[in-house]
Amino acid sequence: MSNSPFISNCTADAIRNAARALKAGHLVAFPTETVYGLGADARNPEAIKRIYEVKGRPTDHPLIIHISSLNQLDKWAIDIPEYAIKLARKFWPGPMTLILKRSEIAGDFVTGGQDTVGLRVPSDPIAQALITEFEKISNSAIAAPSANRFGQVSATSALDVLEEIGEYLNEEEQILDGGSSTIGIESTIIDCTGSLPRILRNGAVSKEDITIELKINVIEIGVSPEIRFSGSFEKHYAPKCKVIIDKEVIVGAGFLALHDVETPPGMKRLAAPSTVEEFARILYSTLRAADQYGITSVVVFQPSGQGLSIAIRERLEKAARGR
Ligand code: TXA
Ligand code: MG
């Protein structure tokens, strides 16, 4: 790619241009509060095909459609249960994706041929502005997976996106730079097609948040065989380095733990986050940095407890299984 694809100053003009690029069938990577997304027009099969090419992802693997607000929900989904509306009212805009029965405008090419659709309203201001502008000019919304090559660690900055997929983008395609993602791990995915919500992927909206704040019962993670999602692939969230969870002391290896855990002798401290939120925020960039330093093994002491810690452990367990 010849020109720099970065748009750092996301003015109203820049957002309008990006929305026009989407309308013309090009890809636009954009920040969200969870991780960066690689966006395309959710109703344009050719544009969606490009997402799969650039990501190197199998086409039966569905994409999340990003909408500007709850008001857009019944455009893309039908038979929406009452509890899904409650979830949306409480946690949107935010780090939560709902799986619902799709309407007829959510095509096979974006749902992986399933009769459900993943929908999310992100809170990041640039994401909000872009989706809103695009909806205005298109009568569509933005389908976007995480902006990384299939199976790799998600991108939490514009530079990460460039490193992951920059070489595959064409001159019309761009990366909107909104700084580092404030949450740092992907959204909670909740299957809303049954009589109770079921968490398919843990994230910053936790089971406890839902049961305590909304008094709704939630089914523990259980992946039905007909549902395909990120976490169901073993090699997901895997950096180049080997990730080793807890306990082991390996001289020369990288080390990541909360700040109150001392660095074992002979190990290279990569980060010392002081809270679980910070742990989530720096997790992927730390693993990327280890790869850049040529560190081949990273030992991670996982945060304990519920909530966001569960989401972090879920990512680490997958990363530890390797590629
Ligand atoms: O935080 C996030 O969710 C980020 C940002 C960009 O929104 N997106 C993201 O997308 O993580 P992706 O594609 O990397 O992971 C979303 C997962 C996919 O693996 C997909 O299989 C699952 O959500 N998914 C999407 N639609 C689905 C559906 N209809 N049924 C089951 N799973 C679905
Ligand atoms: Mg992903």
Short mmCIF file of C-alpha atoms and ligand atoms in Angstrom, two decimals:
data_model
loop_
_atom_site.label_atom_id
_atom_site.label_comp_id
_atom_site.label_asym_id
_atom_site.label_seq_id
_atom_site.Cartn_x
_atom_site.Cartn_y
_atom_site.Cartn_z
CA MET A 1 0.00 0.00 0.00
CA SER A 2 1.54 3.31 -1.03
CA ASN A 3 -0.07 6.05 1.07
CA SER A 4 -0.38 5.92 4.82
CA PRO A 5 -3.81 4.49 5.53
CA PHE A 6 -4.01 6.21 8.94
CA ILE A 7 -6.60 8.88 9.60
CA SER A 8 -5.57 10.26 12.98
CA ASN A 9 -7.63 13.39 13.09
CA CYS A 10 -11.15 11.99 12.92
CA THR A 11 -13.01 15.20 12.11
CA ALA A 12 -16.58 15.21 10.82
CA ASP A 13 -15.10 15.42 7.31
CA ALA A 14 -12.89 12.40 7.88
CA ILE A 15 -15.87 10.44 9.19
CA ARG A 16 -17.95 11.43 6.15
CA ASN A 17 -15.16 10.28 3.84
CA ALA A 18 -14.86 6.97 5.67
CA ALA A 19 -18.62 6.43 5.46
CA ARG A 20 -18.46 7.12 1.72
CA ALA A 21 -15.61 4.63 1.33
CA LEU A 22 -17.79 2.01 3.06
CA LYS A 23 -20.67 2.84 0.74
CA ALA A 24 -18.36 2.35 -2.25
CA GLY A 25 -17.62 -1.17 -1.01
CA HIS A 26 -14.24 -0.52 0.65
CA LEU A 27 -13.08 -1.57 4.08
CA VAL A 28 -12.61 0.86 6.97
CA ALA A 29 -10.91 -0.24 10.18
CA PHE A 30 -12.18 1.71 13.18
CA PRO A 31 -11.67 1.87 16.93
CA THR A 32 -14.18 0.50 19.39
CA GLU A 33 -13.92 0.41 23.18
CA THR A 34 -13.25 -3.35 23.06
CA VAL A 35 -10.86 -3.90 20.12
CA TYR A 36 -10.49 -2.41 16.61
CA GLY A 37 -12.96 -3.62 14.00
CA LEU A 38 -12.49 -4.19 10.27
CA GLY A 39 -15.67 -2.72 8.84
CA ALA A 40 -17.65 -3.14 5.62
CA ASP A 41 -21.18 -2.48 4.39
CA ALA A 42 -23.26 -5.24 6.00
CA ARG A 43 -25.54 -5.42 2.93
CA ASN A 44 -22.81 -5.58 0.28
CA PRO A 45 -21.76 -9.20 -0.40
CA GLU A 46 -18.63 -8.14 -2.34
CA ALA A 47 -17.44 -5.88 0.48
CA ILE A 48 -18.07 -8.63 3.04
CA LYS A 49 -16.14 -11.04 0.87
CA ARG A 50 -13.17 -8.67 1.12
CA ILE A 51 -13.31 -8.83 4.92
CA TYR A 52 -12.92 -12.60 4.78
CA GLU A 53 -10.06 -12.32 2.29
CA VAL A 54 -8.18 -9.69 4.28
CA LYS A 55 -8.68 -11.56 7.56
CA GLY A 56 -7.96 -14.95 6.07
CA ARG A 57 -11.07 -16.23 7.79
CA PRO A 58 -13.40 -19.06 6.71
CA THR A 59 -16.63 -17.65 5.25
CA ASP A 60 -18.94 -19.79 7.37
CA HIS A 61 -17.78 -17.82 10.40
CA PRO A 62 -20.37 -15.05 11.04
CA LEU A 63 -19.66 -11.33 11.52
CA ILE A 64 -21.04 -8.93 14.12
CA ILE A 65 -23.14 -6.11 12.67
CA HIS A 66 -22.52 -2.79 14.38
CA ILE A 67 -25.56 -0.52 14.67
CA SER A 68 -25.85 3.01 16.06
CA SER A 69 -28.55 2.39 18.65
CA LEU A 70 -31.23 0.14 20.01
CA ASN A 71 -33.62 1.77 17.53
CA GLN A 72 -31.94 -0.15 14.70
CA LEU A 73 -32.39 -3.52 16.38
CA ASP A 74 -35.64 -4.63 14.77
CA LYS A 75 -34.32 -3.76 11.34
CA TRP A 76 -31.80 -6.62 11.62
CA ALA A 77 -33.49 -9.00 14.06
CA ILE A 78 -36.91 -10.55 14.58
CA ASP A 79 -38.60 -12.37 17.48
CA ILE A 80 -36.59 -10.31 19.98
CA PRO A 81 -37.25 -11.59 23.51
CA GLU A 82 -38.07 -9.16 26.31
CA TYR A 83 -34.84 -10.01 28.17
CA ALA A 84 -32.78 -9.02 25.11
CA ILE A 85 -34.39 -5.57 25.12
CA LYS A 86 -33.56 -5.27 28.84
CA LEU A 87 -29.94 -6.24 28.16
CA ALA A 88 -29.72 -3.74 25.29
CA ARG A 89 -31.24 -0.93 27.37
CA LYS A 90 -28.82 -1.58 30.20
CA PHE A 91 -25.53 -2.30 28.40
CA TRP A 92 -25.71 -0.50 25.04
CA PRO A 93 -23.80 1.36 23.89
CA GLY A 94 -21.10 -0.91 25.23
CA PRO A 95 -19.05 -4.11 25.10
CA MET A 96 -21.92 -6.54 24.47
CA THR A 97 -23.06 -8.44 21.36
CA LEU A 98 -26.51 -10.03 21.17
CA ILE A 99 -27.23 -13.05 18.97
CA LEU A 100 -30.80 -12.87 17.71
CA LYS A 101 -32.95 -14.37 15.00
CA ARG A 102 -32.10 -12.48 11.82
CA SER A 103 -34.43 -10.39 9.68
CA GLU A 104 -34.40 -10.88 5.91
CA ILE A 105 -31.89 -8.05 5.34
CA ALA A 106 -29.15 -9.91 7.23
CA GLY A 107 -27.85 -12.05 4.38
CA ASP A 108 -26.20 -15.46 4.43
CA PHE A 109 -22.92 -13.82 3.40
CA VAL A 110 -22.71 -11.96 6.71
CA THR A 111 -24.25 -14.55 9.07
CA GLY A 112 -22.26 -17.49 7.77
CA GLY A 113 -25.53 -18.95 6.51
CA GLN A 114 -27.02 -19.17 10.03
CA ASP A 115 -30.54 -17.94 10.76
CA THR A 116 -29.20 -15.72 13.56
CA VAL A 117 -27.33 -12.42 13.52
CA GLY A 118 -24.83 -10.85 15.96
CA LEU A 119 -25.57 -7.19 16.78
CA ARG A 120 -23.68 -4.62 18.82
CA VAL A 121 -23.84 -0.90 19.59
CA PRO A 122 -20.32 0.23 20.47
CA SER A 123 -19.77 3.27 22.71
CA ASP A 124 -16.50 4.55 21.25
CA PRO A 125 -17.23 8.06 19.90
CA ILE A 126 -15.49 7.45 16.57
CA ALA A 127 -17.33 4.16 16.09
CA GLN A 128 -20.61 5.89 16.99
CA ALA A 129 -19.99 8.75 14.56
CA LEU A 130 -18.99 6.41 11.73
CA ILE A 131 -21.93 4.03 12.17
CA THR A 132 -24.42 6.89 12.48
CA GLU A 133 -23.07 8.61 9.36
CA PHE A 134 -23.01 5.36 7.41
CA GLU A 135 -26.58 4.46 8.40
CA LYS A 136 -27.67 7.89 7.18
CA ILE A 137 -26.27 7.45 3.67
CA SER A 138 -26.83 3.71 3.19
CA ASN A 139 -29.85 2.20 4.95
CA SER A 140 -27.33 -0.39 6.14
CA ALA A 141 -24.91 -0.88 9.08
CA ILE A 142 -21.27 -1.89 9.55
CA ALA A 143 -20.31 -5.55 9.69
CA ALA A 144 -16.96 -5.91 11.44
CA PRO A 145 -14.87 -8.69 12.91
CA SER A 146 -11.83 -7.85 15.02
CA ALA A 147 -9.19 -6.25 12.78
CA ASN A 148 -6.60 -9.02 12.99
CA ARG A 149 -5.64 -11.96 10.82
CA PHE A 150 -7.68 -15.07 11.63
CA GLY A 151 -6.53 -16.79 14.82
CA GLN A 152 -4.24 -13.98 15.95
CA VAL A 153 -4.45 -11.61 18.87
CA SER A 154 -6.99 -8.78 18.35
CA ALA A 155 -5.74 -5.27 17.59
CA THR A 156 -6.14 -2.62 20.29
CA SER A 157 -4.49 0.29 18.44
CA ALA A 158 -4.37 1.62 14.87
CA LEU A 159 -0.72 0.57 14.63
CA ASP A 160 -1.66 -3.00 15.61
CA VAL A 161 -4.23 -2.98 12.80
CA LEU A 162 -1.61 -1.78 10.34
CA GLU A 163 0.77 -4.54 11.40
CA GLU A 164 -1.94 -7.18 11.13
CA ILE A 165 -3.63 -6.32 7.86
CA GLY A 166 -1.99 -3.18 6.41
CA GLU A 167 -0.39 -5.08 3.55
CA TYR A 168 -3.78 -6.37 2.37
CA LEU A 169 -5.58 -3.01 2.25
CA ASN A 170 -5.95 -1.10 -1.01
CA GLU A 171 -5.54 2.66 -1.55
CA GLU A 172 -9.20 3.45 -0.91
CA GLU A 173 -9.15 1.69 2.43
CA GLN A 174 -8.31 3.34 5.70
CA ILE A 175 -7.66 2.86 9.39
CA LEU A 176 -9.33 5.39 11.69
CA ASP A 177 -7.05 6.04 14.63
CA GLY A 178 -8.83 6.50 17.95
CA GLY A 179 -5.94 5.68 20.25
CA SER A 180 -5.81 2.58 22.43
CA SER A 181 -9.01 0.63 23.07
CA THR A 182 -10.20 1.44 26.59
CA ILE A 183 -11.41 -2.08 27.47
CA GLY A 184 -8.96 -4.12 25.43
CA ILE A 185 -10.74 -7.47 25.05
CA GLU A 186 -13.63 -8.41 22.79
CA SER A 187 -17.30 -7.95 23.65
CA THR A 188 -19.38 -10.35 25.69
CA ILE A 189 -21.43 -12.44 23.25
CA ILE A 190 -24.89 -13.43 24.49
CA ASP A 191 -27.10 -15.89 22.64
CA CYS A 192 -30.65 -14.54 22.92
CA THR A 193 -32.44 -17.22 20.91
CA GLY A 194 -33.47 -19.37 23.89
CA SER A 195 -35.76 -18.78 26.84
CA LEU A 196 -32.79 -17.47 28.88
CA PRO A 197 -29.68 -15.58 27.78
CA ARG A 198 -26.60 -17.72 27.32
CA ILE A 199 -23.07 -16.32 27.38
CA LEU A 200 -21.01 -17.63 24.46
CA ARG A 201 -17.95 -15.45 24.99
CA ASN A 202 -17.09 -13.65 28.24
CA GLY A 203 -16.26 -9.97 28.18
CA ALA A 204 -16.54 -6.78 30.19
CA VAL A 205 -20.29 -7.24 30.63
CA SER A 206 -20.21 -10.15 33.04
CA LYS A 207 -22.70 -12.75 34.16
CA GLU A 208 -22.74 -11.04 37.57
CA ASP A 209 -23.55 -7.66 35.98
CA ILE A 210 -26.55 -9.24 34.29
CA THR A 211 -27.88 -11.27 37.20
CA ILE A 212 -27.34 -8.55 39.82
CA GLU A 213 -28.35 -5.47 37.85
CA LEU A 214 -31.17 -6.95 35.78
CA LYS A 215 -32.22 -9.91 37.90
CA ILE A 216 -32.17 -12.09 34.82
CA ASN A 217 -30.89 -15.66 35.03
CA VAL A 218 -28.04 -16.44 32.70
CA ILE A 219 -26.98 -19.83 31.41
CA GLU A 220 -23.31 -20.63 31.86
CA ILE A 221 -21.20 -20.86 28.76
CA GLY A 222 -22.28 -23.79 26.76
CA VAL A 223 -21.66 -23.88 23.09
CA SER A 224 -24.21 -25.74 21.11
CA PRO A 225 -22.66 -27.59 18.21
CA GLU A 226 -24.58 -25.58 15.62
CA ILE A 227 -23.14 -22.27 16.83
CA ARG A 228 -19.81 -21.17 15.44
CA PHE A 229 -17.96 -18.39 17.21
CA SER A 230 -14.44 -17.22 17.86
CA GLY A 231 -13.85 -19.06 21.06
CA SER A 232 -14.81 -22.38 19.55
CA PHE A 233 -11.57 -22.45 17.59
CA GLU A 234 -8.62 -23.66 19.60
CA LYS A 235 -6.02 -21.49 17.98
CA HIS A 236 -7.71 -18.19 18.76
CA TYR A 237 -6.08 -15.26 20.52
CA ALA A 238 -2.68 -16.86 19.98
CA PRO A 239 0.44 -14.72 19.72
CA LYS A 240 3.68 -16.13 18.29
CA CYS A 241 5.17 -16.63 21.74
CA LYS A 242 4.17 -19.60 23.86
CA VAL A 243 1.80 -18.55 26.64
CA ILE A 244 2.17 -20.49 29.88
CA ILE A 245 -0.39 -20.03 32.63
CA ASP A 246 0.51 -19.71 36.34
CA LYS A 247 3.11 -21.18 38.62
CA GLU A 248 5.97 -22.04 36.36
CA VAL A 249 9.24 -20.18 36.66
CA ILE A 250 11.24 -20.18 33.45
CA VAL A 251 14.50 -18.26 33.37
CA GLY A 252 14.56 -15.85 30.44
CA ALA A 253 10.82 -16.02 29.84
CA GLY A 254 8.56 -12.97 29.87
CA PHE A 255 6.34 -12.45 32.91
CA LEU A 256 2.92 -10.84 33.24
CA ALA A 257 0.96 -10.54 36.48
CA LEU A 258 -0.88 -7.99 38.60
CA HIS A 259 1.43 -5.46 40.28
CA ASP A 260 1.30 -7.13 43.69
CA VAL A 261 2.87 -10.33 42.33
CA GLU A 262 6.65 -10.14 42.44
CA THR A 263 8.68 -11.02 39.37
CA PRO A 264 10.28 -14.46 39.86
CA PRO A 265 14.07 -14.32 39.64
CA GLY A 266 15.47 -14.53 36.12
CA MET A 267 12.22 -13.59 34.38
CA LYS A 268 11.53 -10.47 32.30
CA ARG A 269 8.65 -8.43 33.64
CA LEU A 270 6.52 -7.31 30.69
CA ALA A 271 3.81 -5.44 32.59
CA ALA A 272 2.47 -4.98 36.12
CA PRO A 273 -1.15 -3.82 35.79
CA SER A 274 -2.58 -2.50 39.04
CA THR A 275 -6.18 -3.51 38.39
CA VAL A 276 -8.04 -6.22 36.50
CA GLU A 277 -9.34 -3.52 34.12
CA GLU A 278 -5.78 -2.49 33.35
CA PHE A 279 -4.84 -6.15 32.91
CA ALA A 280 -7.51 -6.49 30.20
CA ARG A 281 -6.48 -3.23 28.58
CA ILE A 282 -2.79 -4.13 28.22
CA LEU A 283 -3.10 -7.89 27.67
CA TYR A 284 -2.95 -8.01 23.87
CA SER A 285 -0.44 -5.19 23.46
CA THR A 286 1.82 -6.94 25.98
CA LEU A 287 1.69 -10.23 24.06
CA ARG A 288 2.37 -8.33 20.84
CA ALA A 289 5.33 -6.57 22.45
CA ALA A 290 6.72 -9.94 23.60
CA ASP A 291 6.59 -11.12 19.99
CA GLN A 292 8.38 -7.96 18.88
CA TYR A 293 11.14 -8.40 21.47
CA GLY A 294 11.58 -11.96 20.22
CA ILE A 295 10.52 -13.44 23.57
CA THR A 296 9.50 -17.01 22.90
CA SER A 297 7.69 -17.85 26.16
CA VAL A 298 5.53 -15.71 28.42
CA VAL A 299 4.38 -16.90 31.83
CA VAL A 300 1.14 -15.26 32.97
CA PHE A 301 -0.28 -15.30 36.48
CA GLN A 302 -3.98 -14.95 35.84
CA PRO A 303 -6.17 -12.61 37.86
CA SER A 304 -8.54 -14.53 40.14
CA GLY A 305 -12.19 -13.80 40.84
CA GLN A 306 -15.30 -13.16 38.79
CA GLY A 307 -16.36 -10.54 36.26
CA LEU A 308 -13.70 -9.29 33.88
CA SER A 309 -11.18 -11.76 35.33
CA ILE A 310 -13.20 -14.61 33.83
CA ALA A 311 -12.97 -12.96 30.40
CA ILE A 312 -9.20 -12.54 30.78
CA ARG A 313 -8.74 -16.16 31.83
CA GLU A 314 -10.85 -17.33 28.89
CA ARG A 315 -8.52 -15.50 26.46
CA LEU A 316 -5.38 -16.72 28.20
CA GLU A 317 -6.50 -20.34 28.25
CA LYS A 318 -7.04 -20.18 24.50
CA ALA A 319 -3.74 -18.39 23.92
CA ALA A 320 -2.01 -21.06 26.03
CA ARG A 321 -3.37 -23.81 23.83
CA GLY A 322 -1.31 -22.21 21.07
CA ARG A 323 -1.79 -22.45 17.36
O1 TXA B 1 -15.68 -6.64 20.65
C1 TXA B 1 -16.01 -7.25 19.63
O2 TXA B 1 -16.94 -8.07 19.62
C2 TXA B 1 -15.23 -6.94 18.35
C3 TXA B 1 -15.53 -5.50 17.93
C4 TXA B 1 -14.87 -5.10 16.64
O3 TXA B 1 -16.92 -5.32 17.86
N1 TXA B 1 -15.59 -7.84 17.31
C5 TXA B 1 -15.21 -9.13 17.31
O4 TXA B 1 -15.57 -9.80 16.15
O5 TXA B 1 -14.61 -9.64 18.23
P1 TXA B 1 -15.03 -11.25 15.78
O6 TXA B 1 -15.65 -11.55 14.47
O7 TXA B 1 -13.55 -11.26 15.83
O8 TXA B 1 -15.64 -12.16 16.88
C6 TXA B 1 -17.04 -12.22 17.02
C7 TXA B 1 -17.53 -13.60 17.08
C8 TXA B 1 -17.23 -14.33 15.79
O9 TXA B 1 -16.25 -15.31 15.97
C9 TXA B 1 -18.52 -14.94 15.40
O10 TXA B 1 -18.41 -16.31 15.13
C10 TXA B 1 -19.45 -14.67 16.56
O11 TXA B 1 -18.95 -13.54 17.17
N2 TXA B 1 -20.76 -14.46 15.98
C11 TXA B 1 -21.13 -13.48 15.13
N3 TXA B 1 -22.38 -13.69 14.71
C12 TXA B 1 -22.79 -14.83 15.29
C13 TXA B 1 -23.99 -15.60 15.25
N4 TXA B 1 -25.01 -15.23 14.48
N5 TXA B 1 -24.06 -16.72 15.99
C14 TXA B 1 -23.03 -17.12 16.76
N6 TXA B 1 -21.87 -16.45 16.85
C15 TXA B 1 -21.76 -15.33 16.11
MG MG B 2 -11.79 -11.94 16.43
#
